[in-house]
PDB file of C-alpha atoms in Angstrom:
ATOM      1  CA  UNK A  14     -62.622 -13.495  31.799  1.00  0.00           C
ATOM      2  CA  UNK A  15     -59.186 -14.109  30.224  1.00  0.00           C
ATOM      3  CA  UNK A  16     -55.815 -13.189  31.675  1.00  0.00           C
ATOM      4  CA  UNK A  17     -55.369 -10.059  29.574  1.00  0.00           C
ATOM      5  CA  UNK A  18     -58.707  -8.732  30.788  1.00  0.00           C
ATOM      6  CA  UNK A  19     -57.548  -9.402  34.349  1.00  0.00           C
ATOM      7  CA  UNK A  20     -54.366  -7.418  33.687  1.00  0.00           C
ATOM      8  CA  UNK A  21     -56.320  -4.493  32.237  1.00  0.00           C
ATOM      9  CA  UNK A  22     -58.646  -4.442  35.233  1.00  0.00           C
ATOM     10  CA  UNK A  23     -55.797  -4.630  37.753  1.00  0.00           C
ATOM     11  CA  UNK A  24     -53.920  -1.801  36.018  1.00  0.00           C
ATOM     12  CA  UNK A  25     -57.064   0.349  35.985  1.00  0.00           C
ATOM     13  CA  UNK A  26     -57.694  -0.245  39.712  1.00  0.00           C
ATOM     14  CA  UNK A  27     -54.078   0.610  40.570  1.00  0.00           C
ATOM     15  CA  UNK A  28     -54.076   3.750  38.419  1.00  0.00           C
ATOM     16  CA  UNK A  29     -57.493   4.939  39.606  1.00  0.00           C
ATOM     17  CA  UNK A  30     -56.755   4.004  43.255  1.00  0.00           C
ATOM     18  CA  UNK A  31     -60.203   2.486  43.605  1.00  0.00           C
ATOM     19  CA  UNK A  32     -62.573  -0.178  42.312  1.00  0.00           C
ATOM     20  CA  UNK A  33     -65.502   2.134  41.534  1.00  0.00           C
ATOM     21  CA  UNK A  34     -63.349   4.579  39.549  1.00  0.00           C
ATOM     22  CA  UNK A  35     -61.774   1.698  37.627  1.00  0.00           C
ATOM     23  CA  UNK A  36     -65.224   0.270  36.880  1.00  0.00           C
ATOM     24  CA  UNK A  37     -66.353   3.618  35.453  1.00  0.00           C
ATOM     25  CA  UNK A  38     -63.244   3.857  33.297  1.00  0.00           C
ATOM     26  CA  UNK A  39     -63.715   0.327  31.931  1.00  0.00           C
ATOM     27  CA  UNK A  40     -67.502   0.394  31.608  1.00  0.00           C
ATOM     28  CA  UNK A  41     -67.916  -2.510  34.045  1.00  0.00           C
ATOM     29  CA  UNK A  42     -69.800  -2.933  37.299  1.00  0.00           C
ATOM     30  CA  UNK A  43     -67.834  -2.488  40.556  1.00  0.00           C
ATOM     31  CA  UNK A  44     -68.612  -6.077  41.675  1.00  0.00           C
ATOM     32  CA  UNK A  45     -67.201  -7.425  38.395  1.00  0.00           C
ATOM     33  CA  UNK A  46     -63.991  -5.458  38.906  1.00  0.00           C
ATOM     34  CA  UNK A  47     -63.695  -6.623  42.520  1.00  0.00           C
ATOM     35  CA  UNK A  48     -64.221 -10.266  41.530  1.00  0.00           C
ATOM     36  CA  UNK A  49     -61.640 -10.029  38.730  1.00  0.00           C
ATOM     37  CA  UNK A  50     -58.940  -8.679  41.047  1.00  0.00           C
ATOM     38  CA  UNK A  51     -59.755 -11.254  43.726  1.00  0.00           C
ATOM     39  CA  UNK A  52     -59.510 -14.045  41.146  1.00  0.00           C
ATOM     40  CA  UNK A  53     -56.183 -12.677  39.907  1.00  0.00           C
ATOM     41  CA  UNK A  54     -54.759 -12.577  43.440  1.00  0.00           C
ATOM     42  CA  UNK A  55     -56.018 -16.109  44.087  1.00  0.00           C
ATOM     43  CA  UNK A  56     -54.421 -17.397  40.879  1.00  0.00           C
ATOM     44  CA  UNK A  57     -51.088 -15.745  41.694  1.00  0.00           C
ATOM     45  CA  UNK A  58     -51.200 -16.617  45.372  1.00  0.00           C
ATOM     46  CA  UNK A  59     -50.179 -13.050  46.256  1.00  0.00           C
ATOM     47  CA  UNK A  60     -51.891  -9.971  47.645  1.00  0.00           C
ATOM     48  CA  UNK A  61     -51.561  -7.249  45.019  1.00  0.00           C
ATOM     49  CA  UNK A  62     -53.567  -4.416  46.583  1.00  0.00           C
ATOM     50  CA  UNK A  63     -53.898  -2.799  49.992  1.00  0.00           C
ATOM     51  CA  UNK A  64     -57.565  -1.962  50.505  1.00  0.00           C
ATOM     52  CA  UNK A  65     -58.799   0.702  52.931  1.00  0.00           C
ATOM     53  CA  UNK A  66     -62.078   2.583  53.187  1.00  0.00           C
ATOM     54  CA  UNK A  67     -60.466   5.597  51.499  1.00  0.00           C
ATOM     55  CA  UNK A  68     -57.988   4.319  48.924  1.00  0.00           C
ATOM     56  CA  UNK A  69     -56.629   1.261  47.159  1.00  0.00           C
ATOM     57  CA  UNK A  70     -52.890   1.056  46.493  1.00  0.00           C
ATOM     58  CA  UNK A  71     -50.515  -1.675  45.283  1.00  0.00           C
ATOM     59  CA  UNK A  72     -48.548  -3.796  47.722  1.00  0.00           C
ATOM     60  CA  UNK A  73     -44.824  -4.297  47.134  1.00  0.00           C
ATOM     61  CA  UNK A  74     -45.650  -7.380  45.057  1.00  0.00           C
ATOM     62  CA  UNK A  75     -48.404  -5.399  43.364  1.00  0.00           C
ATOM     63  CA  UNK A  76     -45.999  -2.639  42.343  1.00  0.00           C
ATOM     64  CA  UNK A  77     -43.723  -5.144  40.615  1.00  0.00           C
ATOM     65  CA  UNK A  78     -46.692  -6.841  38.969  1.00  0.00           C
ATOM     66  CA  UNK A  79     -48.101  -3.468  37.880  1.00  0.00           C
ATOM     67  CA  UNK A  80     -44.871  -2.594  36.041  1.00  0.00           C
ATOM     68  CA  UNK A  81     -44.913  -5.954  34.260  1.00  0.00           C
ATOM     69  CA  UNK A  82     -48.630  -5.724  33.474  1.00  0.00           C
ATOM     70  CA  UNK A  83     -48.244  -2.279  31.912  1.00  0.00           C
ATOM     71  CA  UNK A  84     -45.323  -3.530  29.838  1.00  0.00           C
ATOM     72  CA  UNK A  85     -47.234  -6.611  28.649  1.00  0.00           C
ATOM     73  CA  UNK A  86     -50.291  -4.594  27.637  1.00  0.00           C
ATOM     74  CA  UNK A  87     -48.182  -2.002  25.815  1.00  0.00           C
ATOM     75  CA  UNK A  88     -46.236  -4.707  23.967  1.00  0.00           C
ATOM     76  CA  UNK A  89     -49.494  -6.411  22.987  1.00  0.00           C
ATOM     77  CA  UNK A  90     -50.739  -3.124  21.556  1.00  0.00           C
ATOM     78  CA  UNK A  91     -47.479  -2.735  19.620  1.00  0.00           C
ATOM     79  CA  UNK A  92     -47.679  -6.297  18.305  1.00  0.00           C
ATOM     80  CA  UNK A  93     -51.268  -5.844  17.142  1.00  0.00           C
ATOM     81  CA  UNK A  94     -50.379  -2.602  15.395  1.00  0.00           C
ATOM     82  CA  UNK A  95     -47.392  -4.259  13.716  1.00  0.00           C
ATOM     83  CA  UNK A  96     -49.467  -7.239  12.572  1.00  0.00           C
ATOM     84  CA  UNK A  97     -52.046  -4.890  11.125  1.00  0.00           C
ATOM     85  CA  UNK A  98     -49.324  -3.049   9.220  1.00  0.00           C
ATOM     86  CA  UNK A  99     -49.877   0.147  11.130  1.00  0.00           C
ATOM     87  CA  UNK A 100     -46.985   2.623  11.380  1.00  0.00           C
ATOM     88  CA  UNK A 101     -47.499   3.872  14.920  1.00  0.00           C
ATOM     89  CA  UNK A 102     -45.315   5.997  17.138  1.00  0.00           C
ATOM     90  CA  UNK A 103     -43.746   4.327  20.185  1.00  0.00           C
ATOM     91  CA  UNK A 104     -46.169   4.272  23.078  1.00  0.00           C
ATOM     92  CA  UNK A 105     -46.618   2.905  26.570  1.00  0.00           C
ATOM     93  CA  UNK A 106     -44.661   3.126  29.841  1.00  0.00           C
ATOM     94  CA  UNK A 107     -40.895   3.499  30.086  1.00  0.00           C
ATOM     95  CA  UNK A 108     -39.039   3.475  33.422  1.00  0.00           C
ATOM     96  CA  UNK A 109     -35.597   5.120  33.553  1.00  0.00           C
ATOM     97  CA  UNK A 110     -33.207   5.436  36.491  1.00  0.00           C
ATOM     98  CA  UNK A 111     -29.993   7.414  37.016  1.00  0.00           C
ATOM     99  CA  UNK A 112     -27.848   8.851  39.841  1.00  0.00           C
ATOM    100  CA  UNK A 113     -29.392  11.954  41.407  1.00  0.00           C
ATOM    101  CA  UNK A 114     -27.036  14.774  40.391  1.00  0.00           C
ATOM    102  CA  UNK A 115     -26.018  13.382  37.001  1.00  0.00           C
ATOM    103  CA  UNK A 116     -29.656  12.581  36.325  1.00  0.00           C
ATOM    104  CA  UNK A 117     -30.793  16.091  37.173  1.00  0.00           C
ATOM    105  CA  UNK A 118     -28.078  17.781  35.109  1.00  0.00           C
ATOM    106  CA  UNK A 119     -27.732  15.492  32.091  1.00  0.00           C
ATOM    107  CA  UNK A 120     -30.447  12.814  31.919  1.00  0.00           C
ATOM    108  CA  UNK A 121     -33.563  14.814  32.786  1.00  0.00           C
ATOM    109  CA  UNK A 122     -33.107  17.318  29.900  1.00  0.00           C
ATOM    110  CA  UNK A 123     -32.850  14.386  27.462  1.00  0.00           C
ATOM    111  CA  UNK A 124     -35.967  12.800  28.955  1.00  0.00           C
ATOM    112  CA  UNK A 125     -37.858  16.093  28.602  1.00  0.00           C
ATOM    113  CA  UNK A 126     -36.877  16.350  24.939  1.00  0.00           C
ATOM    114  CA  UNK A 127     -37.762  12.680  24.371  1.00  0.00           C
ATOM    115  CA  UNK A 128     -41.232  13.249  25.825  1.00  0.00           C
ATOM    116  CA  UNK A 129     -41.780  16.171  23.486  1.00  0.00           C
ATOM    117  CA  UNK A 130     -40.723  14.002  20.537  1.00  0.00           C
ATOM    118  CA  UNK A 131     -42.723  10.940  21.679  1.00  0.00           C
ATOM    119  CA  UNK A 132     -45.778  12.122  23.634  1.00  0.00           C
ATOM    120  CA  UNK A 133     -47.361   8.649  23.542  1.00  0.00           C
ATOM    121  CA  UNK A 134     -44.572   7.255  25.748  1.00  0.00           C
ATOM    122  CA  UNK A 135     -45.225   7.762  29.463  1.00  0.00           C
ATOM    123  CA  UNK A 136     -41.898   8.066  31.274  1.00  0.00           C
ATOM    124  CA  UNK A 137     -41.108   7.454  34.936  1.00  0.00           C
ATOM    125  CA  UNK A 138     -37.694   8.913  35.827  1.00  0.00           C
ATOM    126  CA  UNK A 139     -36.268   7.613  39.115  1.00  0.00           C
ATOM    127  CA  UNK A 140     -33.162   9.400  40.440  1.00  0.00           C
ATOM    128  CA  UNK A 141     -31.386   7.435  43.175  1.00  0.00           C
ATOM    129  CA  UNK A 142     -27.797   7.202  44.397  1.00  0.00           C
ATOM    130  CA  UNK A 143     -27.818   3.417  44.600  1.00  0.00           C
ATOM    131  CA  UNK A 144     -27.721   0.503  42.194  1.00  0.00           C
ATOM    132  CA  UNK A 145     -31.293  -0.297  41.158  1.00  0.00           C
ATOM    133  CA  UNK A 146     -32.186  -3.899  40.328  1.00  0.00           C
ATOM    134  CA  UNK A 147     -33.816  -3.393  36.936  1.00  0.00           C
ATOM    135  CA  UNK A 148     -35.822  -6.615  37.022  1.00  0.00           C
ATOM    136  CA  UNK A 149     -36.925  -6.531  40.659  1.00  0.00           C
ATOM    137  CA  UNK A 150     -37.801  -2.829  40.587  1.00  0.00           C
ATOM    138  CA  UNK A 151     -39.441  -2.746  37.173  1.00  0.00           C
ATOM    139  CA  UNK A 152     -36.956  -0.446  35.425  1.00  0.00           C
ATOM    140  CA  UNK A 153     -36.365  -0.566  31.668  1.00  0.00           C
ATOM    141  CA  UNK A 154     -33.056   1.274  31.418  1.00  0.00           C
ATOM    142  CA  UNK A 155     -30.463   2.708  33.799  1.00  0.00           C
ATOM    143  CA  UNK A 156     -27.516   5.046  33.496  1.00  0.00           C
ATOM    144  CA  UNK A 157     -24.589   3.550  35.411  1.00  0.00           C
ATOM    145  CA  UNK A 158     -21.360   5.331  36.403  1.00  0.00           C
ATOM    146  CA  UNK A 159     -19.155   2.346  37.236  1.00  0.00           C
ATOM    147  CA  UNK A 160     -17.101  -0.508  35.923  1.00  0.00           C
ATOM    148  CA  UNK A 161     -19.824  -3.008  35.160  1.00  0.00           C
ATOM    149  CA  UNK A 162     -19.775  -6.536  36.555  1.00  0.00           C
ATOM    150  CA  UNK A 163     -20.991  -9.430  34.428  1.00  0.00           C
ATOM    151  CA  UNK A 164     -24.623  -8.883  35.362  1.00  0.00           C
ATOM    152  CA  UNK A 165     -26.569 -10.219  32.391  1.00  0.00           C
ATOM    153  CA  UNK A 166     -27.400  -6.672  31.269  1.00  0.00           C
ATOM    154  CA  UNK A 167     -26.944  -5.234  27.795  1.00  0.00           C
ATOM    155  CA  UNK A 168     -24.730  -2.148  28.006  1.00  0.00           C
ATOM    156  CA  UNK A 169     -24.086   0.768  25.658  1.00  0.00           C
ATOM    157  CA  UNK A 170     -21.103   2.937  26.572  1.00  0.00           C
ATOM    158  CA  UNK A 171     -21.831   6.658  26.296  1.00  0.00           C
ATOM    159  CA  UNK A 172     -18.637   8.138  27.744  1.00  0.00           C
ATOM    160  CA  UNK A 173     -16.429   8.337  30.792  1.00  0.00           C
ATOM    161  CA  UNK A 174     -15.771  10.426  33.902  1.00  0.00           C
ATOM    162  CA  UNK A 175     -12.699  11.081  36.037  1.00  0.00           C
ATOM    163  CA  UNK A 176     -12.031  11.509  39.734  1.00  0.00           C
ATOM    164  CA  UNK A 177     -10.549  14.981  40.264  1.00  0.00           C
ATOM    165  CA  UNK A 178      -9.055  16.665  43.311  1.00  0.00           C
ATOM    166  CA  UNK A 179     -10.025  20.335  43.232  1.00  0.00           C
ATOM    167  CA  UNK A 180      -9.668  23.486  45.321  1.00  0.00           C
ATOM    168  CA  UNK A 181     -10.368  27.188  44.967  1.00  0.00           C
ATOM    169  CA  UNK A 182      -7.663  29.570  43.688  1.00  0.00           C
ATOM    170  CA  UNK A 183      -7.851  31.456  47.003  1.00  0.00           C
ATOM    171  CA  UNK A 184      -7.203  28.302  49.033  1.00  0.00           C
ATOM    172  CA  UNK A 185      -4.262  27.302  46.820  1.00  0.00           C
ATOM    173  CA  UNK A 186      -2.772  30.787  47.059  1.00  0.00           C
ATOM    174  CA  UNK A 187      -3.033  30.594  50.849  1.00  0.00           C
ATOM    175  CA  UNK A 188      -1.919  26.994  51.441  1.00  0.00           C
ATOM    176  CA  UNK A 189      -0.004  26.023  48.308  1.00  0.00           C
ATOM    177  CA  UNK A 190      -0.585  23.187  45.856  1.00  0.00           C
ATOM    178  CA  UNK A 191       0.019  19.581  46.903  1.00  0.00           C
ATOM    179  CA  UNK A 192       2.568  17.915  44.619  1.00  0.00           C
ATOM    180  CA  UNK A 193       1.831  14.302  45.556  1.00  0.00           C
ATOM    181  CA  UNK A 194      -1.016  12.379  47.224  1.00  0.00           C
ATOM    182  CA  UNK A 195       1.117  12.077  50.381  1.00  0.00           C
ATOM    183  CA  UNK A 196       1.015  15.872  50.807  1.00  0.00           C
ATOM    184  CA  UNK A 197      -2.784  15.807  51.209  1.00  0.00           C
ATOM    185  CA  UNK A 198      -2.221  15.078  54.903  1.00  0.00           C
ATOM    186  CA  UNK A 199      -0.936  18.644  55.336  1.00  0.00           C
ATOM    187  CA  UNK A 200      -4.082  20.184  53.822  1.00  0.00           C
ATOM    188  CA  UNK A 201      -7.647  20.901  54.859  1.00  0.00           C
ATOM    189  CA  UNK A 202     -10.000  18.468  53.141  1.00  0.00           C
ATOM    190  CA  UNK A 203     -13.706  18.127  52.422  1.00  0.00           C
ATOM    191  CA  UNK A 204     -14.764  14.491  52.264  1.00  0.00           C
ATOM    192  CA  UNK A 205     -17.838  12.362  51.624  1.00  0.00           C
ATOM    193  CA  UNK A 206     -19.049  10.478  54.677  1.00  0.00           C
ATOM    194  CA  UNK A 207     -22.074   8.199  54.545  1.00  0.00           C
ATOM    195  CA  UNK A 208     -23.287   6.133  57.477  1.00  0.00           C
ATOM    196  CA  UNK A 209     -20.175   7.166  59.388  1.00  0.00           C
ATOM    197  CA  UNK A 210     -17.763   5.902  56.702  1.00  0.00           C
ATOM    198  CA  UNK A 211     -15.394   8.268  54.907  1.00  0.00           C
ATOM    199  CA  UNK A 212     -14.808   7.573  51.222  1.00  0.00           C
ATOM    200  CA  UNK A 213     -11.219   6.979  50.178  1.00  0.00           C
ATOM    201  CA  UNK A 214      -9.560   9.043  47.467  1.00  0.00           C
ATOM    202  CA  UNK A 215      -7.803   6.987  44.797  1.00  0.00           C
ATOM    203  CA  UNK A 216      -4.759   7.891  42.704  1.00  0.00           C
ATOM    204  CA  UNK A 217      -2.793   6.595  39.745  1.00  0.00           C
ATOM    205  CA  UNK A 218      -3.394   3.715  37.341  1.00  0.00           C
ATOM    206  CA  UNK A 219      -3.264   1.245  40.231  1.00  0.00           C
ATOM    207  CA  UNK A 220      -6.027   3.209  42.063  1.00  0.00           C
ATOM    208  CA  UNK A 221      -3.903   3.633  45.189  1.00  0.00           C
ATOM    209  CA  UNK A 222      -6.192   4.603  48.097  1.00  0.00           C
ATOM    210  CA  UNK A 223      -5.599   7.561  50.415  1.00  0.00           C
ATOM    211  CA  UNK A 224      -7.934   8.257  53.332  1.00  0.00           C
ATOM    212  CA  UNK A 225      -7.773  11.997  54.121  1.00  0.00           C
ATOM    213  CA  UNK A 226      -8.439  13.415  57.575  1.00  0.00           C
ATOM    214  CA  UNK A 227     -11.667  15.346  57.193  1.00  0.00           C
ATOM    215  CA  UNK A 228     -11.826  18.993  58.104  1.00  0.00           C
ATOM    216  CA  UNK A 229     -15.411  18.895  56.840  1.00  0.00           C
ATOM    217  CA  UNK A 230     -17.474  15.777  56.130  1.00  0.00           C
ATOM    218  CA  UNK A 231     -20.581  16.011  53.923  1.00  0.00           C
ATOM    219  CA  UNK A 232     -22.884  13.533  52.216  1.00  0.00           C
ATOM    220  CA  UNK A 233     -23.464  15.172  48.824  1.00  0.00           C
ATOM    221  CA  UNK A 234     -21.147  16.236  46.022  1.00  0.00           C
ATOM    222  CA  UNK A 235     -22.959  19.547  45.620  1.00  0.00           C
ATOM    223  CA  UNK A 236     -22.122  20.579  49.188  1.00  0.00           C
ATOM    224  CA  UNK A 237     -18.516  19.392  48.829  1.00  0.00           C
ATOM    225  CA  UNK A 238     -18.090  21.486  45.688  1.00  0.00           C
ATOM    226  CA  UNK A 239     -19.718  24.519  47.337  1.00  0.00           C
ATOM    227  CA  UNK A 240     -17.390  24.197  50.328  1.00  0.00           C
ATOM    228  CA  UNK A 241     -14.364  23.980  48.040  1.00  0.00           C
ATOM    229  CA  UNK A 242     -15.479  27.113  46.186  1.00  0.00           C
ATOM    230  CA  UNK A 243     -15.658  28.856  49.591  1.00  0.00           C
ATOM    231  CA  UNK A 244     -12.007  27.996  50.159  1.00  0.00           C
ATOM    232  CA  UNK A 245     -12.464  25.387  52.879  1.00  0.00           C
ATOM    233  CA  UNK A 246     -10.000  22.910  51.400  1.00  0.00           C
ATOM    234  CA  UNK A 247      -9.369  20.180  48.848  1.00  0.00           C
ATOM    235  CA  UNK A 248     -12.124  17.820  47.767  1.00  0.00           C
ATOM    236  CA  UNK A 249     -12.319  14.804  45.445  1.00  0.00           C
ATOM    237  CA  UNK A 250     -15.272  14.671  43.053  1.00  0.00           C
ATOM    238  CA  UNK A 251     -16.245  13.225  39.708  1.00  0.00           C
ATOM    239  CA  UNK A 252     -15.441  15.527  36.814  1.00  0.00           C
ATOM    240  CA  UNK A 253     -19.065  16.346  35.963  1.00  0.00           C
ATOM    241  CA  UNK A 254     -19.785  17.377  39.561  1.00  0.00           C
ATOM    242  CA  UNK A 255     -17.358  20.304  39.372  1.00  0.00           C
ATOM    243  CA  UNK A 256     -17.521  21.033  35.624  1.00  0.00           C
ATOM    244  CA  UNK A 257     -19.322  24.376  35.913  1.00  0.00           C
ATOM    245  CA  UNK A 258     -17.029  25.685  38.669  1.00  0.00           C
ATOM    246  CA  UNK A 259     -13.901  24.559  36.806  1.00  0.00           C
ATOM    247  CA  UNK A 260     -15.091  26.251  33.604  1.00  0.00           C
ATOM    248  CA  UNK A 261     -15.805  29.469  35.517  1.00  0.00           C
ATOM    249  CA  UNK A 262     -12.409  29.445  37.240  1.00  0.00           C
ATOM    250  CA  UNK A 263     -13.907  29.082  40.715  1.00  0.00           C
ATOM    251  CA  UNK A 264     -12.048  25.784  41.172  1.00  0.00           C
ATOM    252  CA  UNK A 265      -8.763  24.363  39.890  1.00  0.00           C
ATOM    253  CA  UNK A 266      -7.594  20.768  39.463  1.00  0.00           C
ATOM    254  CA  UNK A 267      -4.613  19.636  41.536  1.00  0.00           C
ATOM    255  CA  UNK A 268      -2.621  16.387  41.357  1.00  0.00           C
ATOM    256  CA  UNK A 269      -3.624  15.978  37.702  1.00  0.00           C
ATOM    257  CA  UNK A 270      -0.653  13.653  37.090  1.00  0.00           C
ATOM    258  CA  UNK A 271      -2.027  11.233  39.682  1.00  0.00           C
ATOM    259  CA  UNK A 272      -5.566  10.826  38.340  1.00  0.00           C
ATOM    260  CA  UNK A 273      -6.919   7.252  38.383  1.00  0.00           C
ATOM    261  CA  UNK A 274      -8.282   5.607  35.223  1.00  0.00           C
ATOM    262  CA  UNK A 275     -11.476   6.898  33.672  1.00  0.00           C
ATOM    263  CA  UNK A 276     -14.771   5.536  35.023  1.00  0.00           C
ATOM    264  CA  UNK A 277     -17.017   4.302  32.181  1.00  0.00           C
ATOM    265  CA  UNK A 278     -20.612   5.468  31.849  1.00  0.00           C
ATOM    266  CA  UNK A 279     -23.199   3.146  30.266  1.00  0.00           C
ATOM    267  CA  UNK A 280     -26.876   2.867  29.534  1.00  0.00           C
ATOM    268  CA  UNK A 281     -27.894  -0.646  30.573  1.00  0.00           C
ATOM    269  CA  UNK A 282     -31.075  -2.649  30.047  1.00  0.00           C
ATOM    270  CA  UNK A 283     -32.089  -6.268  30.676  1.00  0.00           C
ATOM    271  CA  UNK A 284     -30.462  -8.696  28.285  1.00  0.00           C
ATOM    272  CA  UNK A 285     -32.520 -11.306  26.457  1.00  0.00           C
ATOM    273  CA  UNK A 286     -35.750  -9.330  26.713  1.00  0.00           C
ATOM    274  CA  UNK A 287     -36.967  -8.191  23.318  1.00  0.00           C
ATOM    275  CA  UNK A 288     -36.534  -4.444  23.393  1.00  0.00           C
ATOM    276  CA  UNK A 289     -39.838  -2.652  23.009  1.00  0.00           C
ATOM    277  CA  UNK A 290     -40.275   0.039  20.386  1.00  0.00           C
ATOM    278  CA  UNK A 291     -40.310   2.692  23.099  1.00  0.00           C
ATOM    279  CA  UNK A 292     -37.032   1.427  24.618  1.00  0.00           C
ATOM    280  CA  UNK A 293     -35.391   1.293  21.181  1.00  0.00           C
ATOM    281  CA  UNK A 294     -36.669   4.809  20.507  1.00  0.00           C
ATOM    282  CA  UNK A 295     -35.249   6.096  23.792  1.00  0.00           C
ATOM    283  CA  UNK A 296     -31.856   4.474  23.238  1.00  0.00           C
ATOM    284  CA  UNK A 297     -31.686   5.848  19.687  1.00  0.00           C
ATOM    285  CA  UNK A 298     -32.583   9.284  21.087  1.00  0.00           C
ATOM    286  CA  UNK A 299     -30.430   9.319  24.228  1.00  0.00           C
ATOM    287  CA  UNK A 300     -27.187   7.614  23.189  1.00  0.00           C
ATOM    288  CA  UNK A 301     -25.952  10.219  20.664  1.00  0.00           C
ATOM    289  CA  UNK A 302     -26.981  13.070  22.963  1.00  0.00           C
ATOM    290  CA  UNK A 303     -25.121  11.623  25.931  1.00  0.00           C
ATOM    291  CA  UNK A 304     -22.064  10.886  23.781  1.00  0.00           C
ATOM    292  CA  UNK A 305     -22.049  14.549  22.725  1.00  0.00           C
ATOM    293  CA  UNK A 306     -21.958  15.775  26.355  1.00  0.00           C
ATOM    294  CA  UNK A 307     -18.612  17.494  27.018  1.00  0.00           C
ATOM    295  CA  UNK A 308     -18.572  16.143  30.596  1.00  0.00           C
ATOM    296  CA  UNK A 309     -18.546  12.617  29.145  1.00  0.00           C
ATOM    297  CA  UNK A 310     -15.733  13.395  26.749  1.00  0.00           C
ATOM    298  CA  UNK A 311     -17.897  14.217  23.744  1.00  0.00           C
ATOM    299  CA  UNK A 312     -17.984  17.147  21.377  1.00  0.00           C
ATOM    300  CA  UNK A 313     -21.309  19.020  21.344  1.00  0.00           C
ATOM    301  CA  UNK A 314     -22.948  19.235  17.967  1.00  0.00           C
TER     302      UNK A 314
END
């Protein structure tokens, strides 16, 4: 049995969560499937599957190997189709990650439309508020809201966001508008606090930090915005997080003359890896749509 057959068998076992179900799918005997996976694990020197009497599931190493195995098999299928001169639609697995709120509001709708346009591409969308290691965690492309370090990733800029300090009209009528960052100390504030640490607010081109005294500490932007709408104080958010409330007049921007520089937004993918047809198709699909998003500074078409 060659290595590609071993990959196909391992993928089938992982997807079917069992040896017998994988054997039925592949038209093989259960002992042949079991032997193939055991030989693969022995060759790699790693346990790829947790086996119980009820279910089989990938180990941590198995999850990483599964992502790579799926990618290899899909790229082989693409290469064979290309060599045969076939004009096929992009197909195979594509893993995408983005921050939770931005992903829900602006990435997920693009992914839904992409799936409708390319039904042969199976997409896994992972929304997390942390930096995902694309290689270690088997991701093909990520949306990043940050100034990018030199990370060996290819990056396509799709726009930018700003830090804004906002408050409700009722709060500002009651307490007045701060005219400088120093006046924040006299105001009620709603701040982000994670693991006991309060996030600083930054101002001006030099990104001067100010640490407000929290009247209310929360751990999500959605709650901070909701509290500001209720008139509980000033809060600092990224522009997209308060876009709907600003447009509706439920919030107003204060200290606009002290805004820090724009934060770039990129789609990034591993550099040096030949981009698959499905990744190229997604980038071609997503980049112009993201660049047209008003929250990223674009003009909708």
